[in-house]
Amino acid sequence: MRSNCSSLSGNVARKATSNMELTKAQEAAVKKIFRWLAERDGSPMVLSGSAGTGKSTTVAHIARRITGEGRRVALCAPTNKATKVLREMSARIGGQADCFTVHSGAGLVLLDDSEEKRTVRRGGGKMRDYDLIVVDEASMVGGNLFAQIQASVRETQTPVLYVGDPLQLLPVKDGGHVAFSLENRAHL
């Protein structure tokens, strides 16, 4: 079942309104992202930047524009807490983007059948039902989770935009920051 986002705090909430003013760097990133979306070749892209550079405002602008054209956007994150922030962002831009955890979207379930917990895909997930998937907090996405996300959209070539700060800590037990080594990238 889809969860429509309905509820961003602080400065980001105030910026993610209908009259968003973008910096030159944000405008350049938006243009680059829309060129990538037009190519629709199935390759993922990353929007990176340190804290306070305007990643959330940029994503809100993109999501508002795409949903305003009647297309579907999903905002995802690896944790429920980060997903809650995305729900709040969606509310500020009209509530048209759906929000869910990356694991839910990719159809992943947690198995605790041995000495170690692991995730496996059960079903196709719901990421393929969208025109754009935004994965926030990309620094938390290690190699295994990245591969699972990409596998869930491979068939439909749904574009996935990873967003995050490459200076954040590495994911626990799952390799490095895979998304930040992508060829397609925009940096704030």
mmCIF file of C-alpha atoms in Angstrom:
data_model
loop_
_atom_site.group_PDB
_atom_site.id
_atom_site.type_symbol
_atom_site.label_atom_id
_atom_site.label_comp_id
_atom_site.label_asym_id
_atom_site.label_seq_id
_atom_site.Cartn_x
_atom_site.Cartn_y
_atom_site.Cartn_z
ATOM 1 C CA MET A 1 0.000 0.000 0.000
ATOM 2 C CA ARG A 2 1.322 3.427 -0.956
ATOM 3 C CA SER A 3 1.816 6.033 1.730
ATOM 4 C CA ASN A 4 1.053 9.530 0.505
ATOM 5 C CA CYS A 5 3.326 11.987 2.259
ATOM 6 C CA SER A 6 1.390 14.370 4.370
ATOM 7 C CA SER A 7 3.014 16.173 7.083
ATOM 8 C CA LEU A 8 10.365 19.541 6.845
ATOM 9 C CA SER A 9 11.123 21.436 9.864
ATOM 10 C CA GLY A 10 13.381 24.406 10.497
ATOM 11 C CA ASN A 11 14.924 26.332 7.638
ATOM 12 C CA VAL A 12 14.283 23.656 5.034
ATOM 13 C CA ALA A 13 10.533 23.730 5.721
ATOM 14 C CA ARG A 14 10.412 27.473 5.200
ATOM 15 C CA LYS A 15 12.381 27.206 1.944
ATOM 16 C CA ALA A 16 10.377 24.335 0.472
ATOM 17 C CA THR A 17 7.391 26.501 -0.441
ATOM 18 C CA SER A 18 5.726 27.441 -3.672
ATOM 19 C CA ASN A 19 8.037 30.414 -4.245
ATOM 20 C CA MET A 20 11.341 28.625 -3.950
ATOM 21 C CA GLU A 21 14.298 30.768 -4.894
ATOM 22 C CA LEU A 22 17.268 28.727 -5.978
ATOM 23 C CA THR A 23 20.924 29.686 -5.874
ATOM 24 C CA LYS A 24 22.950 29.528 -9.091
ATOM 25 C CA ALA A 25 24.453 26.208 -7.954
ATOM 26 C CA GLN A 26 20.980 24.805 -7.273
ATOM 27 C CA GLU A 27 19.697 26.030 -10.648
ATOM 28 C CA ALA A 28 22.671 24.347 -12.373
ATOM 29 C CA ALA A 29 21.959 21.123 -10.475
ATOM 30 C CA VAL A 30 18.256 21.236 -11.409
ATOM 31 C CA LYS A 31 19.122 21.697 -15.100
ATOM 32 C CA LYS A 32 21.595 18.813 -14.976
ATOM 33 C CA ILE A 33 19.077 16.557 -13.244
ATOM 34 C CA PHE A 34 16.336 17.329 -15.777
ATOM 35 C CA ARG A 35 18.764 16.613 -18.663
ATOM 36 C CA TRP A 36 19.530 13.256 -17.002
ATOM 37 C CA LEU A 37 15.819 12.542 -16.591
ATOM 38 C CA ALA A 38 15.209 13.279 -20.273
ATOM 39 C CA GLU A 39 17.838 10.702 -21.269
ATOM 40 C CA ARG A 40 15.933 7.979 -19.362
ATOM 41 C CA ASP A 41 18.709 5.422 -19.790
ATOM 42 C CA GLY A 42 18.261 3.653 -16.453
ATOM 43 C CA SER A 43 21.483 4.928 -14.942
ATOM 44 C CA PRO A 44 21.253 6.436 -11.453
ATOM 45 C CA MET A 45 22.428 9.935 -10.511
ATOM 46 C CA VAL A 46 23.682 11.541 -7.304
ATOM 47 C CA LEU A 47 23.058 15.034 -5.940
ATOM 48 C CA SER A 48 25.728 15.664 -3.322
ATOM 49 C CA GLY A 49 26.640 18.481 -1.001
ATOM 50 C CA SER A 50 27.599 19.254 2.554
ATOM 51 C CA ALA A 51 25.055 20.199 5.197
ATOM 52 C CA GLY A 52 23.322 23.493 4.462
ATOM 53 C CA THR A 53 24.088 23.641 0.739
ATOM 54 C CA GLY A 54 20.453 23.311 -0.293
ATOM 55 C CA LYS A 55 20.019 19.672 -1.255
ATOM 56 C CA SER A 56 16.539 19.491 0.303
ATOM 57 C CA THR A 57 15.416 22.725 -1.328
ATOM 58 C CA THR A 58 16.690 21.474 -4.688
ATOM 59 C CA VAL A 59 14.860 18.161 -4.296
ATOM 60 C CA ALA A 60 11.664 19.950 -3.228
ATOM 61 C CA HIS A 61 11.860 22.122 -6.351
ATOM 62 C CA ILE A 62 12.339 19.096 -8.610
ATOM 63 C CA ALA A 63 9.569 17.089 -6.943
ATOM 64 C CA ARG A 64 7.116 20.004 -7.112
ATOM 65 C CA ARG A 65 7.840 20.545 -10.814
ATOM 66 C CA ILE A 66 7.477 16.867 -11.719
ATOM 67 C CA THR A 67 4.293 16.296 -9.716
ATOM 68 C CA GLY A 68 2.924 19.551 -11.144
ATOM 69 C CA GLU A 69 3.201 17.920 -14.568
ATOM 70 C CA GLY A 70 1.064 15.022 -13.342
ATOM 71 C CA ARG A 71 3.979 12.632 -13.009
ATOM 72 C CA ARG A 72 4.737 10.512 -9.942
ATOM 73 C CA VAL A 73 7.641 11.050 -7.510
ATOM 74 C CA ALA A 74 8.622 8.919 -4.531
ATOM 75 C CA LEU A 75 10.829 10.254 -1.752
ATOM 76 C CA CYS A 76 12.655 7.473 0.115
ATOM 77 C CA ALA A 77 15.217 7.141 2.876
ATOM 78 C CA PRO A 78 16.910 4.242 4.669
ATOM 79 C CA THR A 79 15.319 5.030 8.045
ATOM 80 C CA ASN A 80 11.835 5.807 9.297
ATOM 81 C CA LYS A 81 13.112 8.994 10.941
ATOM 82 C CA ALA A 82 14.545 10.335 7.668
ATOM 83 C CA THR A 83 11.359 9.290 5.857
ATOM 84 C CA LYS A 84 9.345 11.381 8.319
ATOM 85 C CA VAL A 85 11.365 14.467 7.314
ATOM 86 C CA LEU A 86 10.599 13.682 3.665
ATOM 87 C CA ARG A 87 6.879 13.467 4.482
ATOM 88 C CA GLU A 88 7.072 16.928 5.995
ATOM 89 C CA MET A 89 8.848 18.211 2.876
ATOM 90 C CA SER A 90 6.188 16.717 0.660
ATOM 91 C CA ALA A 91 3.469 18.472 2.654
ATOM 92 C CA ARG A 92 5.219 21.813 2.108
ATOM 93 C CA ILE A 93 5.183 21.302 -1.661
ATOM 94 C CA GLY A 94 1.584 20.164 -1.877
ATOM 95 C CA GLY A 95 1.718 16.568 -0.625
ATOM 96 C CA GLN A 96 1.882 15.013 -4.074
ATOM 97 C CA ALA A 97 5.026 12.900 -3.574
ATOM 98 C CA ASP A 98 4.746 9.492 -1.955
ATOM 99 C CA CYS A 99 7.146 8.607 0.874
ATOM 100 C CA PHE A 100 8.363 5.292 2.179
ATOM 101 C CA THR A 101 11.540 3.646 3.401
ATOM 102 C CA VAL A 102 13.989 2.389 0.808
ATOM 103 C CA HIS A 103 13.498 -1.131 2.139
ATOM 104 C CA SER A 104 9.732 -0.993 1.710
ATOM 105 C CA GLY A 105 10.030 0.536 -1.752
ATOM 106 C CA ALA A 106 12.481 -2.100 -2.950
ATOM 107 C CA GLY A 107 10.383 -4.946 -1.511
ATOM 108 C CA LEU A 108 13.015 -5.892 1.075
ATOM 109 C CA VAL A 109 12.345 -7.797 4.272
ATOM 110 C CA LEU A 110 14.648 -8.498 7.191
ATOM 111 C CA LEU A 111 15.562 -12.117 7.847
ATOM 112 C CA ASP A 112 16.984 -13.107 11.202
ATOM 113 C CA ASP A 113 17.523 -16.777 10.439
ATOM 114 C CA SER A 114 21.093 -17.302 11.532
ATOM 115 C CA GLU A 115 23.918 -15.634 13.363
ATOM 116 C CA GLU A 116 23.483 -12.597 11.147
ATOM 117 C CA LYS A 117 20.524 -10.477 10.040
ATOM 118 C CA ARG A 118 20.156 -9.833 6.334
ATOM 119 C CA THR A 119 17.682 -8.345 3.882
ATOM 120 C CA VAL A 120 16.195 -10.153 0.907
ATOM 121 C CA ARG A 121 13.791 -9.089 -1.828
ATOM 122 C CA ARG A 122 10.263 -10.383 -1.604
ATOM 123 C CA GLY A 123 8.302 -9.302 -4.619
ATOM 124 C CA GLY A 124 9.042 -6.422 -6.939
ATOM 125 C CA GLY A 125 8.540 -3.585 -4.498
ATOM 126 C CA LYS A 126 6.822 -0.369 -5.517
ATOM 127 C CA MET A 127 9.690 1.740 -6.850
ATOM 128 C CA ARG A 128 8.947 0.867 -10.453
ATOM 129 C CA ASP A 129 5.577 2.654 -10.256
ATOM 130 C CA TYR A 130 7.155 6.133 -10.362
ATOM 131 C CA ASP A 131 8.661 8.615 -12.814
ATOM 132 C CA LEU A 132 11.409 9.502 -10.307
ATOM 133 C CA ILE A 133 12.691 7.894 -7.123
ATOM 134 C CA VAL A 134 14.655 10.145 -4.765
ATOM 135 C CA VAL A 135 16.775 8.301 -2.186
ATOM 136 C CA ASP A 136 17.754 10.732 0.557
ATOM 137 C CA GLU A 137 20.559 10.097 3.059
ATOM 138 C CA ALA A 138 22.591 8.304 0.369
ATOM 139 C CA SER A 139 25.550 8.087 2.748
ATOM 140 C CA MET A 140 23.600 5.347 4.563
ATOM 141 C CA VAL A 141 23.251 3.298 1.383
ATOM 142 C CA GLY A 142 26.018 0.697 1.129
ATOM 143 C CA GLY A 143 26.829 -1.659 -1.713
ATOM 144 C CA ASN A 144 24.234 -4.328 -0.955
ATOM 145 C CA LEU A 145 21.342 -1.905 -0.468
ATOM 146 C CA PHE A 146 22.380 0.074 -3.563
ATOM 147 C CA ALA A 147 22.321 -3.134 -5.631
ATOM 148 C CA GLN A 148 18.881 -4.035 -4.232
ATOM 149 C CA ILE A 149 17.471 -0.606 -5.095
ATOM 150 C CA GLN A 150 18.849 -0.725 -8.625
ATOM 151 C CA ALA A 151 17.546 -4.272 -9.111
ATOM 152 C CA SER A 152 14.050 -3.151 -8.117
ATOM 153 C CA VAL A 153 13.930 -0.551 -10.923
ATOM 154 C CA ARG A 154 16.019 -2.291 -13.580
ATOM 155 C CA GLU A 155 13.056 -3.640 -15.534
ATOM 156 C CA THR A 156 11.295 -0.277 -15.883
ATOM 157 C CA GLN A 157 14.458 1.859 -15.913
ATOM 158 C CA THR A 158 12.877 4.135 -13.334
ATOM 159 C CA PRO A 159 15.376 6.921 -12.641
ATOM 160 C CA VAL A 160 16.859 6.956 -9.131
ATOM 161 C CA LEU A 161 18.363 10.165 -7.751
ATOM 162 C CA TYR A 162 20.554 9.566 -4.700
ATOM 163 C CA VAL A 163 20.914 12.613 -2.442
ATOM 164 C CA GLY A 164 23.354 13.103 0.410
ATOM 165 C CA ASP A 165 26.517 14.325 2.017
ATOM 166 C CA PRO A 166 29.652 12.354 1.089
ATOM 167 C CA LEU A 167 31.329 13.543 4.308
ATOM 168 C CA GLN A 168 28.950 11.490 6.465
ATOM 169 C CA LEU A 169 30.007 8.237 8.099
ATOM 170 C CA LEU A 170 30.059 5.036 6.048
ATOM 171 C CA PRO A 171 27.172 2.562 6.307
ATOM 172 C CA VAL A 172 27.642 -0.058 9.007
ATOM 173 C CA LYS A 173 28.841 -3.444 7.632
ATOM 174 C CA ASP A 174 27.990 -2.630 4.026
ATOM 175 C CA GLY A 175 30.956 -1.111 2.265
ATOM 176 C CA GLY A 176 31.453 2.490 1.258
ATOM 177 C CA HIS A 177 29.433 5.328 -0.156
ATOM 178 C CA VAL A 178 28.546 3.681 -3.468
ATOM 179 C CA ALA A 179 26.246 6.452 -4.710
ATOM 180 C CA PHE A 180 28.945 9.114 -4.487
ATOM 181 C CA SER A 181 31.060 7.310 -7.082
ATOM 182 C CA LEU A 182 28.352 7.463 -9.760
ATOM 183 C CA GLU A 183 29.179 8.930 -13.165
ATOM 184 C CA ASN A 184 26.042 11.063 -13.300
ATOM 185 C CA ARG A 185 26.380 13.677 -10.592
ATOM 186 C CA ALA A 186 25.499 17.178 -9.546
ATOM 187 C CA HIS A 187 27.217 18.841 -6.608
ATOM 188 C CA LEU A 188 26.090 21.758 -4.449
#
